mmCIF file of C-alpha atoms in Angstrom:
data_model
loop_
_atom_site.group_PDB
_atom_site.id
_atom_site.type_symbol
_atom_site.label_atom_id
_atom_site.label_comp_id
_atom_site.label_asym_id
_atom_site.label_seq_id
_atom_site.Cartn_x
_atom_site.Cartn_y
_atom_site.Cartn_z
ATOM 1 C CA MET A 429 0.029 -0.126 0.173
ATOM 2 C CA GLY A 430 1.239 3.440 -0.915
ATOM 3 C CA PHE A 431 1.429 6.207 1.732
ATOM 4 C CA PHE A 432 -1.478 8.606 1.399
ATOM 5 C CA HIS A 433 -3.050 11.400 3.226
ATOM 6 C CA LYS A 434 -6.852 11.021 3.839
ATOM 7 C CA GLU A 435 -7.015 14.983 3.580
ATOM 8 C CA HIS A 436 -6.481 14.514 -0.100
ATOM 9 C CA PHE A 437 -10.030 12.766 -0.263
ATOM 10 C CA GLU A 438 -12.845 14.932 -1.368
ATOM 11 C CA GLY A 439 -15.117 13.330 0.994
ATOM 12 C CA ILE A 440 -13.037 14.225 3.995
ATOM 13 C CA GLN A 441 -12.697 17.722 2.575
ATOM 14 C CA ALA A 442 -16.643 17.926 2.024
ATOM 15 C CA ALA A 443 -16.738 16.710 5.931
ATOM 16 C CA ASN A 444 -14.598 19.527 6.989
ATOM 17 C CA ALA A 445 -16.366 21.984 4.928
ATOM 18 C CA GLU A 446 -19.673 21.423 6.682
ATOM 19 C CA ALA A 447 -18.259 23.032 9.857
ATOM 20 C CA LYS A 448 -18.270 26.136 7.900
ATOM 21 C CA ILE A 449 -22.054 26.129 7.064
ATOM 22 C CA PRO A 450 -24.296 28.128 9.532
ATOM 23 C CA ASP A 451 -27.393 26.562 10.895
ATOM 24 C CA THR A 452 -29.308 29.825 11.358
ATOM 25 C CA LYS A 453 -32.290 28.958 9.086
ATOM 26 C CA TRP A 454 -32.569 25.503 10.554
ATOM 27 C CA LYS A 455 -32.730 26.892 14.062
ATOM 28 C CA GLU A 456 -35.392 29.191 12.857
ATOM 29 C CA GLU A 457 -37.388 26.215 11.355
ATOM 30 C CA ILE A 458 -37.304 24.543 14.517
ATOM 31 C CA ARG A 459 -38.483 27.685 16.432
ATOM 32 C CA ARG A 460 -41.319 28.266 13.953
ATOM 33 C CA SER A 461 -42.334 24.531 14.048
ATOM 34 C CA LEU A 462 -42.625 24.555 17.980
ATOM 35 C CA GLU A 463 -44.733 27.877 17.883
ATOM 36 C CA TYR A 464 -47.122 26.880 15.037
ATOM 37 C CA GLY A 465 -46.985 23.116 15.615
ATOM 38 C CA LEU A 466 -47.207 23.145 19.420
ATOM 39 C CA GLU A 467 -44.686 21.564 21.780
ATOM 40 C CA ALA A 468 -44.280 17.755 21.764
ATOM 41 C CA ALA A 469 -45.850 15.541 24.398
ATOM 42 C CA ASP A 470 -44.133 15.343 27.752
ATOM 43 C CA SER A 471 -42.654 11.904 26.925
ATOM 44 C CA ILE A 472 -40.722 13.206 24.058
ATOM 45 C CA GLN A 473 -37.209 13.950 25.241
ATOM 46 C CA ASP A 474 -35.988 15.787 22.220
ATOM 47 C CA ARG A 475 -37.635 19.258 22.849
ATOM 48 C CA ASN A 476 -36.650 20.543 19.274
ATOM 49 C CA ILE A 477 -39.361 18.086 18.143
ATOM 50 C CA SER A 478 -43.077 19.646 17.736
ATOM 51 C CA CYS A 479 -46.446 17.861 18.229
ATOM 52 C CA PHE A 480 -47.545 18.673 14.415
ATOM 53 C CA SER A 481 -44.975 18.339 11.668
ATOM 54 C CA ARG A 482 -44.229 21.875 10.330
ATOM 55 C CA GLY A 483 -40.574 21.559 9.052
ATOM 56 C CA GLU A 484 -38.074 18.943 7.286
ATOM 57 C CA LEU A 485 -38.752 16.230 9.658
ATOM 58 C CA PRO A 486 -40.053 13.646 9.663
ATOM 59 C CA HIS A 487 -39.483 12.919 5.771
ATOM 60 C CA PHE A 488 -42.648 10.729 5.441
ATOM 61 C CA ALA A 489 -44.973 13.404 7.059
ATOM 62 C CA GLY A 490 -46.253 17.010 5.941
ATOM 63 C CA ILE A 491 -47.760 18.713 3.167
ATOM 64 C CA ASN A 492 -45.556 18.334 0.268
ATOM 65 C CA THR A 493 -44.074 21.183 -1.362
ATOM 66 C CA LEU A 494 -40.897 20.927 -3.472
ATOM 67 C CA LEU A 495 -38.110 20.168 -0.728
ATOM 68 C CA LYS A 496 -40.938 21.196 1.830
ATOM 69 C CA VAL A 497 -40.083 24.791 1.249
ATOM 70 C CA PRO A 498 -42.796 27.357 2.270
ATOM 71 C CA TYR A 499 -45.917 27.262 -0.080
ATOM 72 C CA LEU A 500 -46.558 30.871 -1.313
ATOM 73 C CA GLU A 501 -50.558 31.069 -2.081
ATOM 74 C CA ASP A 502 -50.246 34.747 -2.797
ATOM 75 C CA VAL A 503 -47.868 34.664 -5.751
ATOM 76 C CA ARG A 504 -47.979 38.623 -5.812
ATOM 77 C CA LYS A 505 -45.075 38.244 -3.108
ATOM 78 C CA VAL A 506 -42.883 35.859 -5.177
ATOM 79 C CA GLY A 507 -40.273 38.884 -5.643
ATOM 80 C CA GLU A 508 -39.676 38.203 -1.913
ATOM 81 C CA TYR A 509 -37.675 34.910 -2.770
ATOM 82 C CA ASP A 510 -34.817 34.129 -4.738
ATOM 83 C CA VAL A 511 -36.201 30.803 -6.129
ATOM 84 C CA ALA A 512 -39.662 29.905 -6.918
ATOM 85 C CA PHE A 513 -40.659 26.090 -7.657
ATOM 86 C CA MET A 514 -43.542 26.120 -9.979
ATOM 87 C CA GLY A 515 -45.489 23.220 -11.592
ATOM 88 C CA VAL A 516 -46.856 23.059 -15.096
ATOM 89 C CA PRO A 517 -48.965 19.891 -15.059
ATOM 90 C CA HIS A 518 -49.793 19.915 -18.871
ATOM 91 C CA ASP A 519 -49.688 16.873 -21.091
ATOM 92 C CA CYS A 520 -51.940 17.748 -23.804
ATOM 93 C CA GLY A 521 -48.965 17.833 -26.073
ATOM 94 C CA THR A 522 -47.983 14.398 -25.626
ATOM 95 C CA THR A 523 -48.106 12.254 -28.719
ATOM 96 C CA TYR A 524 -47.909 8.709 -27.323
ATOM 97 C CA ARG A 525 -47.954 8.038 -23.378
ATOM 98 C CA SER A 526 -49.760 10.460 -21.440
ATOM 99 C CA GLY A 527 -49.242 11.185 -17.538
ATOM 100 C CA THR A 528 -46.867 14.089 -17.219
ATOM 101 C CA ARG A 529 -49.527 16.115 -15.802
ATOM 102 C CA PHE A 530 -48.812 14.262 -12.716
ATOM 103 C CA GLY A 531 -45.110 15.117 -12.870
ATOM 104 C CA PRO A 532 -44.919 17.928 -10.318
ATOM 105 C CA GLN A 533 -47.024 15.876 -7.670
ATOM 106 C CA ALA A 534 -44.605 13.135 -7.984
ATOM 107 C CA MET A 535 -41.629 15.368 -7.786
ATOM 108 C CA ARG A 536 -42.733 17.182 -4.795
ATOM 109 C CA ARG A 537 -43.727 14.024 -3.108
ATOM 110 C CA ILE A 538 -40.396 12.385 -3.563
ATOM 111 C CA SER A 539 -38.485 15.351 -2.882
ATOM 112 C CA ALA A 540 -39.438 15.007 0.860
ATOM 113 C CA LEU A 541 -36.687 12.162 0.613
ATOM 114 C CA TYR A 542 -33.979 14.910 0.120
ATOM 115 C CA THR A 543 -32.431 17.366 2.821
ATOM 116 C CA PRO A 544 -31.454 21.031 1.749
ATOM 117 C CA TYR A 545 -27.913 20.074 2.214
ATOM 118 C CA TYR A 546 -25.586 18.750 -0.397
ATOM 119 C CA PHE A 547 -22.604 16.939 1.045
ATOM 120 C CA GLU A 548 -20.011 17.104 -1.939
ATOM 121 C CA MET A 549 -20.417 20.924 -2.405
ATOM 122 C CA GLY A 550 -20.639 21.724 0.943
ATOM 123 C CA VAL A 551 -24.023 23.756 0.475
ATOM 124 C CA ASP A 552 -27.091 23.859 2.361
ATOM 125 C CA LEU A 553 -30.048 25.639 0.080
ATOM 126 C CA ARG A 554 -31.903 26.171 3.375
ATOM 127 C CA GLU A 555 -28.998 28.390 4.813
ATOM 128 C CA SER A 556 -28.033 30.048 1.385
ATOM 129 C CA LEU A 557 -31.621 30.739 -0.496
ATOM 130 C CA LYS A 558 -34.829 31.935 0.250
ATOM 131 C CA MET A 559 -37.087 29.601 -1.618
ATOM 132 C CA CYS A 560 -40.909 29.218 -2.191
ATOM 133 C CA ASP A 561 -43.304 26.896 -4.131
ATOM 134 C CA VAL A 562 -45.970 28.588 -5.934
ATOM 135 C CA GLY A 563 -48.052 25.631 -6.647
ATOM 136 C CA ASP A 564 -48.980 24.845 -10.227
ATOM 137 C CA VAL A 565 -50.062 26.630 -13.323
ATOM 138 C CA PHE A 566 -53.939 26.387 -14.061
ATOM 139 C CA THR A 567 -53.430 24.642 -17.531
ATOM 140 C CA ILE A 568 -56.226 23.886 -19.803
ATOM 141 C CA ASN A 569 -55.509 20.345 -20.730
ATOM 142 C CA ALA A 570 -57.869 20.080 -23.708
ATOM 143 C CA ASN A 571 -56.201 22.797 -25.268
ATOM 144 C CA ASN A 572 -52.471 23.394 -25.968
ATOM 145 C CA GLU A 573 -52.640 27.137 -26.979
ATOM 146 C CA LYS A 574 -54.713 28.362 -24.066
ATOM 147 C CA SER A 575 -52.340 26.428 -21.840
ATOM 148 C CA PHE A 576 -49.405 28.078 -23.428
ATOM 149 C CA ASP A 577 -50.784 31.588 -22.665
ATOM 150 C CA GLN A 578 -51.462 30.613 -19.109
ATOM 151 C CA ILE A 579 -47.731 29.165 -18.765
ATOM 152 C CA SER A 580 -46.359 32.146 -20.481
ATOM 153 C CA LYS A 581 -48.091 34.553 -18.180
ATOM 154 C CA ALA A 582 -47.072 32.570 -15.211
ATOM 155 C CA VAL A 583 -43.433 32.334 -15.787
ATOM 156 C CA SER A 584 -43.355 35.818 -16.905
ATOM 157 C CA HIS A 585 -44.661 36.988 -13.661
ATOM 158 C CA VAL A 586 -42.175 34.944 -11.558
ATOM 159 C CA PHE A 587 -39.097 36.009 -13.633
ATOM 160 C CA ALA A 588 -40.121 39.729 -13.836
ATOM 161 C CA SER A 589 -40.411 39.484 -10.053
ATOM 162 C CA GLY A 590 -36.896 38.757 -9.776
ATOM 163 C CA ALA A 591 -36.969 35.094 -8.330
ATOM 164 C CA MET A 592 -35.489 32.410 -10.531
ATOM 165 C CA PRO A 593 -38.277 29.978 -11.914
ATOM 166 C CA MET A 594 -37.541 26.183 -11.468
ATOM 167 C CA ILE A 595 -40.259 24.567 -13.550
ATOM 168 C CA MET A 596 -41.743 21.000 -13.143
ATOM 169 C CA GLY A 597 -43.479 19.692 -16.234
ATOM 170 C CA GLY A 598 -45.306 18.325 -17.932
ATOM 171 C CA ASP A 599 -44.402 17.437 -21.285
ATOM 172 C CA HIS A 600 -41.729 19.160 -23.408
ATOM 173 C CA SER A 601 -44.332 21.428 -25.341
ATOM 174 C CA ILE A 602 -43.963 23.795 -22.110
ATOM 175 C CA GLY A 603 -40.568 24.525 -23.329
ATOM 176 C CA TYR A 604 -41.860 27.117 -25.880
ATOM 177 C CA PRO A 605 -44.296 28.969 -23.747
ATOM 178 C CA CYS A 606 -41.630 28.991 -20.877
ATOM 179 C CA VAL A 607 -38.973 30.571 -22.997
ATOM 180 C CA ARG A 608 -41.805 33.111 -24.581
ATOM 181 C CA GLY A 609 -42.381 34.249 -20.947
ATOM 182 C CA ILE A 610 -38.899 34.885 -20.149
ATOM 183 C CA ALA A 611 -37.523 36.398 -23.379
ATOM 184 C CA PRO A 612 -39.152 39.727 -23.192
ATOM 185 C CA HIS A 613 -37.583 40.473 -19.851
ATOM 186 C CA ILE A 614 -34.007 39.794 -21.296
ATOM 187 C CA ASP A 615 -32.150 42.812 -22.420
ATOM 188 C CA GLY A 616 -30.698 40.902 -25.353
ATOM 189 C CA ASN A 617 -30.482 37.100 -26.502
ATOM 190 C CA ILE A 618 -31.170 34.135 -24.645
ATOM 191 C CA GLY A 619 -29.376 30.998 -25.480
ATOM 192 C CA ILE A 620 -31.028 27.586 -24.671
ATOM 193 C CA ILE A 621 -29.162 24.395 -23.574
ATOM 194 C CA HIS A 622 -31.322 21.418 -24.011
ATOM 195 C CA LEU A 623 -30.588 17.828 -22.800
ATOM 196 C CA ASP A 624 -32.771 15.326 -24.380
ATOM 197 C CA ARG A 625 -32.952 12.168 -26.669
ATOM 198 C CA HIS A 626 -34.970 13.970 -29.207
ATOM 199 C CA ALA A 627 -34.463 17.026 -31.328
ATOM 200 C CA ASP A 628 -37.922 18.586 -30.691
ATOM 201 C CA THR A 629 -37.453 20.951 -33.408
ATOM 202 C CA GLN A 630 -40.349 20.322 -35.949
ATOM 203 C CA GLU A 631 -42.952 22.971 -36.672
ATOM 204 C CA LYS A 632 -46.002 20.717 -36.151
ATOM 205 C CA ASP A 633 -46.956 17.192 -35.144
ATOM 206 C CA MET A 634 -50.323 15.995 -36.111
ATOM 207 C CA ASP A 635 -51.045 19.490 -37.065
ATOM 208 C CA GLU A 636 -50.533 20.867 -33.611
ATOM 209 C CA ARG A 637 -47.483 22.397 -31.585
ATOM 210 C CA MET A 638 -46.578 19.358 -29.490
ATOM 211 C CA HIS A 639 -43.838 18.101 -27.291
ATOM 212 C CA THR A 640 -42.063 17.287 -30.416
ATOM 213 C CA CYS A 641 -42.054 21.132 -31.457
ATOM 214 C CA PRO A 642 -40.910 23.299 -28.608
ATOM 215 C CA TRP A 643 -37.733 24.651 -30.138
ATOM 216 C CA PHE A 644 -38.902 25.245 -33.553
ATOM 217 C CA HIS A 645 -41.231 28.014 -32.065
ATOM 218 C CA ALA A 646 -39.153 29.115 -29.181
ATOM 219 C CA THR A 647 -36.138 30.039 -31.619
ATOM 220 C CA ASN A 648 -38.590 32.035 -33.727
ATOM 221 C CA ILE A 649 -38.851 34.516 -30.814
ATOM 222 C CA PRO A 650 -36.786 37.423 -32.029
ATOM 223 C CA ASN A 651 -34.169 37.290 -29.055
ATOM 224 C CA ALA A 652 -33.837 33.363 -28.791
ATOM 225 C CA PRO A 653 -32.048 32.770 -32.098
ATOM 226 C CA ALA A 654 -31.306 29.123 -33.314
ATOM 227 C CA VAL A 655 -27.730 29.386 -33.281
ATOM 228 C CA ASN A 656 -27.840 29.821 -29.420
ATOM 229 C CA LEU A 657 -29.521 26.717 -29.062
ATOM 230 C CA VAL A 658 -27.384 23.421 -28.073
ATOM 231 C CA GLN A 659 -29.172 20.106 -28.060
ATOM 232 C CA ILE A 660 -27.236 17.416 -26.046
ATOM 233 C CA GLY A 661 -27.972 13.625 -25.927
ATOM 234 C CA ILE A 662 -29.945 13.428 -29.259
ATOM 235 C CA GLY A 663 -30.109 10.189 -30.777
ATOM 236 C CA GLY A 664 -31.742 6.733 -31.339
ATOM 237 C CA TRP A 665 -34.768 5.872 -33.312
ATOM 238 C CA GLN A 666 -36.976 8.541 -32.184
ATOM 239 C CA VAL A 667 -35.657 11.573 -34.024
ATOM 240 C CA PRO A 668 -37.993 12.491 -36.663
ATOM 241 C CA ARG A 669 -36.623 13.649 -39.924
ATOM 242 C CA ASP A 670 -38.705 16.777 -40.008
ATOM 243 C CA GLY A 671 -36.962 18.018 -36.823
ATOM 244 C CA VAL A 672 -33.791 17.240 -38.011
ATOM 245 C CA LYS A 673 -34.171 19.232 -41.236
ATOM 246 C CA VAL A 674 -35.175 22.246 -39.300
ATOM 247 C CA ALA A 675 -32.147 21.822 -36.862
ATOM 248 C CA ARG A 676 -29.816 21.639 -40.038
ATOM 249 C CA GLU A 677 -31.234 24.478 -41.693
ATOM 250 C CA ARG A 678 -31.184 26.727 -38.770
ATOM 251 C CA GLY A 679 -27.862 25.978 -37.566
ATOM 252 C CA THR A 680 -28.603 24.386 -34.356
ATOM 253 C CA THR A 681 -25.592 22.670 -32.521
ATOM 254 C CA ILE A 682 -26.562 19.000 -31.952
ATOM 255 C CA ILE A 683 -24.225 16.965 -29.757
ATOM 256 C CA SER A 684 -24.853 13.076 -29.520
ATOM 257 C CA VAL A 685 -24.319 10.741 -26.678
ATOM 258 C CA ALA A 686 -21.501 9.507 -28.797
ATOM 259 C CA ASP A 687 -20.044 12.707 -29.178
ATOM 260 C CA CYS A 688 -19.923 12.883 -25.329
ATOM 261 C CA GLU A 689 -18.043 9.562 -24.991
ATOM 262 C CA LYS A 690 -15.596 10.615 -27.400
ATOM 263 C CA ILE A 691 -14.987 14.030 -26.317
ATOM 264 C CA GLY A 692 -15.892 13.733 -22.697
ATOM 265 C CA ILE A 693 -18.379 15.603 -20.610
ATOM 266 C CA GLU A 694 -16.050 18.393 -19.642
ATOM 267 C CA LYS A 695 -15.572 19.369 -23.161
ATOM 268 C CA VAL A 696 -19.340 19.074 -24.064
ATOM 269 C CA ALA A 697 -20.192 21.366 -21.291
ATOM 270 C CA GLU A 698 -17.454 23.930 -22.688
ATOM 271 C CA ILE A 699 -18.743 23.806 -25.997
ATOM 272 C CA ALA A 700 -22.306 24.060 -24.872
ATOM 273 C CA LEU A 701 -21.560 27.176 -22.828
ATOM 274 C CA GLU A 702 -19.692 28.907 -25.786
ATOM 275 C CA VAL A 703 -22.430 28.309 -28.034
ATOM 276 C CA ALA A 704 -25.398 29.179 -25.758
ATOM 277 C CA TRP A 705 -23.820 32.329 -24.403
ATOM 278 C CA LYS A 706 -22.135 33.577 -27.457
ATOM 279 C CA GLY A 707 -23.769 37.208 -27.949
ATOM 280 C CA ALA A 708 -26.473 36.268 -25.078
ATOM 281 C CA LYS A 709 -27.399 37.783 -21.988
ATOM 282 C CA ALA A 710 -29.129 34.721 -20.302
ATOM 283 C CA VAL A 711 -29.376 31.096 -20.948
ATOM 284 C CA TYR A 712 -32.280 28.644 -20.416
ATOM 285 C CA LEU A 713 -31.800 25.267 -19.312
ATOM 286 C CA SER A 714 -34.060 22.608 -20.436
ATOM 287 C CA PHE A 715 -33.602 19.011 -18.810
ATOM 288 C CA ASP A 716 -35.954 16.141 -20.423
ATOM 289 C CA ILE A 717 -35.513 13.495 -18.170
ATOM 290 C CA ASP A 718 -35.481 11.136 -21.106
ATOM 291 C CA CYS A 719 -31.987 12.133 -22.167
ATOM 292 C CA VAL A 720 -31.097 9.676 -19.373
ATOM 293 C CA ASP A 721 -30.926 5.835 -20.432
ATOM 294 C CA ALA A 722 -34.362 4.347 -20.172
ATOM 295 C CA GLY A 723 -33.246 1.574 -17.635
ATOM 296 C CA PHE A 724 -32.809 4.546 -15.220
ATOM 297 C CA VAL A 725 -35.648 6.565 -16.076
ATOM 298 C CA PRO A 726 -38.629 4.277 -16.890
ATOM 299 C CA GLY A 727 -41.258 6.864 -15.875
ATOM 300 C CA THR A 728 -41.371 8.767 -19.305
ATOM 301 C CA GLY A 729 -43.367 8.740 -22.181
ATOM 302 C CA TRP A 730 -40.772 8.309 -24.676
ATOM 303 C CA PRO A 731 -38.094 5.936 -23.267
ATOM 304 C CA GLU A 732 -34.948 5.429 -25.451
ATOM 305 C CA PRO A 733 -32.055 3.118 -24.514
ATOM 306 C CA GLY A 734 -28.663 4.424 -25.177
ATOM 307 C CA GLY A 735 -28.747 7.770 -23.156
ATOM 308 C CA PHE A 736 -26.695 9.194 -20.353
ATOM 309 C CA LEU A 737 -25.998 7.584 -17.144
ATOM 310 C CA PRO A 738 -27.545 9.383 -14.190
ATOM 311 C CA ARG A 739 -24.074 10.506 -12.991
ATOM 312 C CA GLU A 740 -23.134 11.788 -16.455
ATOM 313 C CA ALA A 741 -26.242 13.782 -16.895
ATOM 314 C CA LEU A 742 -25.873 15.388 -13.175
ATOM 315 C CA LYS A 743 -22.203 16.142 -13.920
ATOM 316 C CA LEU A 744 -23.144 17.864 -17.321
ATOM 317 C CA LEU A 745 -26.123 19.947 -15.477
ATOM 318 C CA GLN A 746 -23.524 20.903 -12.732
ATOM 319 C CA LEU A 747 -20.842 22.105 -15.473
ATOM 320 C CA VAL A 748 -23.381 24.222 -17.234
ATOM 321 C CA ALA A 749 -24.926 25.845 -14.280
ATOM 322 C CA LYS A 750 -21.570 27.211 -13.007
ATOM 323 C CA GLU A 751 -21.957 30.133 -15.412
ATOM 324 C CA GLY A 752 -25.548 30.707 -14.203
ATOM 325 C CA ILE A 753 -28.831 30.134 -15.800
ATOM 326 C CA CYS A 754 -31.881 32.304 -15.796
ATOM 327 C CA ALA A 755 -34.393 29.304 -15.288
ATOM 328 C CA MET A 756 -34.796 25.631 -15.614
ATOM 329 C CA GLU A 757 -37.389 23.139 -16.550
ATOM 330 C CA VAL A 758 -37.406 19.585 -15.919
ATOM 331 C CA VAL A 759 -39.919 17.702 -18.417
ATOM 332 C CA GLU A 760 -41.481 14.411 -19.417
ATOM 333 C CA VAL A 761 -41.565 12.879 -15.918
ATOM 334 C CA SER A 762 -44.677 10.503 -16.131
ATOM 335 C CA PRO A 763 -45.412 8.906 -13.060
ATOM 336 C CA PRO A 764 -47.947 6.146 -14.365
ATOM 337 C CA TYR A 765 -44.879 4.640 -15.821
ATOM 338 C CA ASP A 766 -42.551 4.927 -12.893
ATOM 339 C CA ILE A 767 -41.077 2.430 -10.599
ATOM 340 C CA SER A 768 -40.580 3.396 -7.034
ATOM 341 C CA ASP A 769 -40.630 7.121 -8.056
ATOM 342 C CA ILE A 770 -36.977 6.624 -9.389
ATOM 343 C CA THR A 771 -37.686 8.999 -12.426
ATOM 344 C CA ALA A 772 -39.171 11.554 -10.422
ATOM 345 C CA GLN A 773 -36.442 11.472 -7.874
ATOM 346 C CA LEU A 774 -33.794 12.217 -10.516
ATOM 347 C CA GLY A 775 -35.868 14.997 -11.591
ATOM 348 C CA VAL A 776 -35.573 16.333 -8.439
ATOM 349 C CA ARG A 777 -32.012 15.790 -7.928
ATOM 350 C CA ALA A 778 -31.203 17.719 -11.366
ATOM 351 C CA MET A 779 -33.017 20.874 -10.003
ATOM 352 C CA LEU A 780 -31.082 20.683 -6.586
ATOM 353 C CA ASP A 781 -27.719 20.103 -8.266
ATOM 354 C CA VAL A 782 -28.229 23.143 -10.584
ATOM 355 C CA LEU A 783 -29.284 25.350 -7.550
ATOM 356 C CA ALA A 784 -26.214 24.047 -5.266
ATOM 357 C CA THR A 785 -23.853 24.630 -8.132
ATOM 358 C CA MET A 786 -25.011 28.184 -8.804
ATOM 359 C CA VAL A 787 -24.740 28.842 -4.931
ATOM 360 C CA ALA A 788 -21.200 27.515 -4.834
ATOM 361 C CA ASN A 789 -20.344 29.678 -7.921
ATOM 362 C CA GLY A 790 -21.800 32.719 -6.602
ATOM 363 C CA LYS A 791 -24.581 32.816 -9.098
ATOM 364 C CA LEU A 792 -27.331 32.810 -6.539
ATOM 365 C CA PRO A 793 -28.734 34.592 -4.862
ATOM 366 C CA LYS A 794 -28.831 37.202 -7.414
ATOM 367 C CA LYS A 795 -26.502 40.233 -6.367
#
């Protein structure tokens, strides 16, 4: 055995970093729980436990918001927060297996499994950010276009308030109205980094703007040009030729999983950032859960083998988030097809990893 210093292990470094994280917000949560939830029964020795669950613990109890952050009923006050989680339970744009309207519910439910503390990065989101959950957009699931109008208005309100929208879909048709809601508030161009197995760049599908079409229409927005659209993970047997033709004609950057294997995740992230940020003032991040190999994410409408390992996808998201993003969507989580909530859990993990990375790199809270 060679000589080594355990201080060189990232695990030891992360453990040491934990000592520097404050616990002010955690203590405030305990105080609030005891005030609002009453003190525990006399037989309970730990007097930090309340009678009614009003905080993080126990993980199996409570009314689920994302990560059990406060539910903000009055969305007029969303500007008081750094981050706003919001559900978009829309699957009228689905072309095969529906069910993503239940995605936000599933992600909120399984998010109770997590704590706000991320070991490797030494970040505690509860101590670093003021977060809320504004609930779900009232979508009209018999009408895509009316739903798109609702989504754009909701995302626009949250973004214009100063809070960062963290959007839980829903099928991928919501990508277009989400970008449409943000673009008017960006003083310049907006880039799009899109992780997916499918190009989603055709104009129409079955004569409607479906979940195969968001980036055709998003890149028609004057300040969201196609040359700033980067699509990563595209491949397999579910990429319609109509969409490929549009991507080719418009100059979209497409990076396959094979490309990622060949040049490495770090280089792919470098290219994605260079293309998306070129001449842009902000970048929108779209994470379609089906970019991950179907063996890891059964709960999606269009599973395709050959995608990323979860570890690869999370690494790519972290590298992209280091430069900051203006908003993020997680789409195509379809709970009716999920097993033990593993697909929904990865969707939650993706959002939390992005937030932790932005905190660690000084991109959140906004200065």
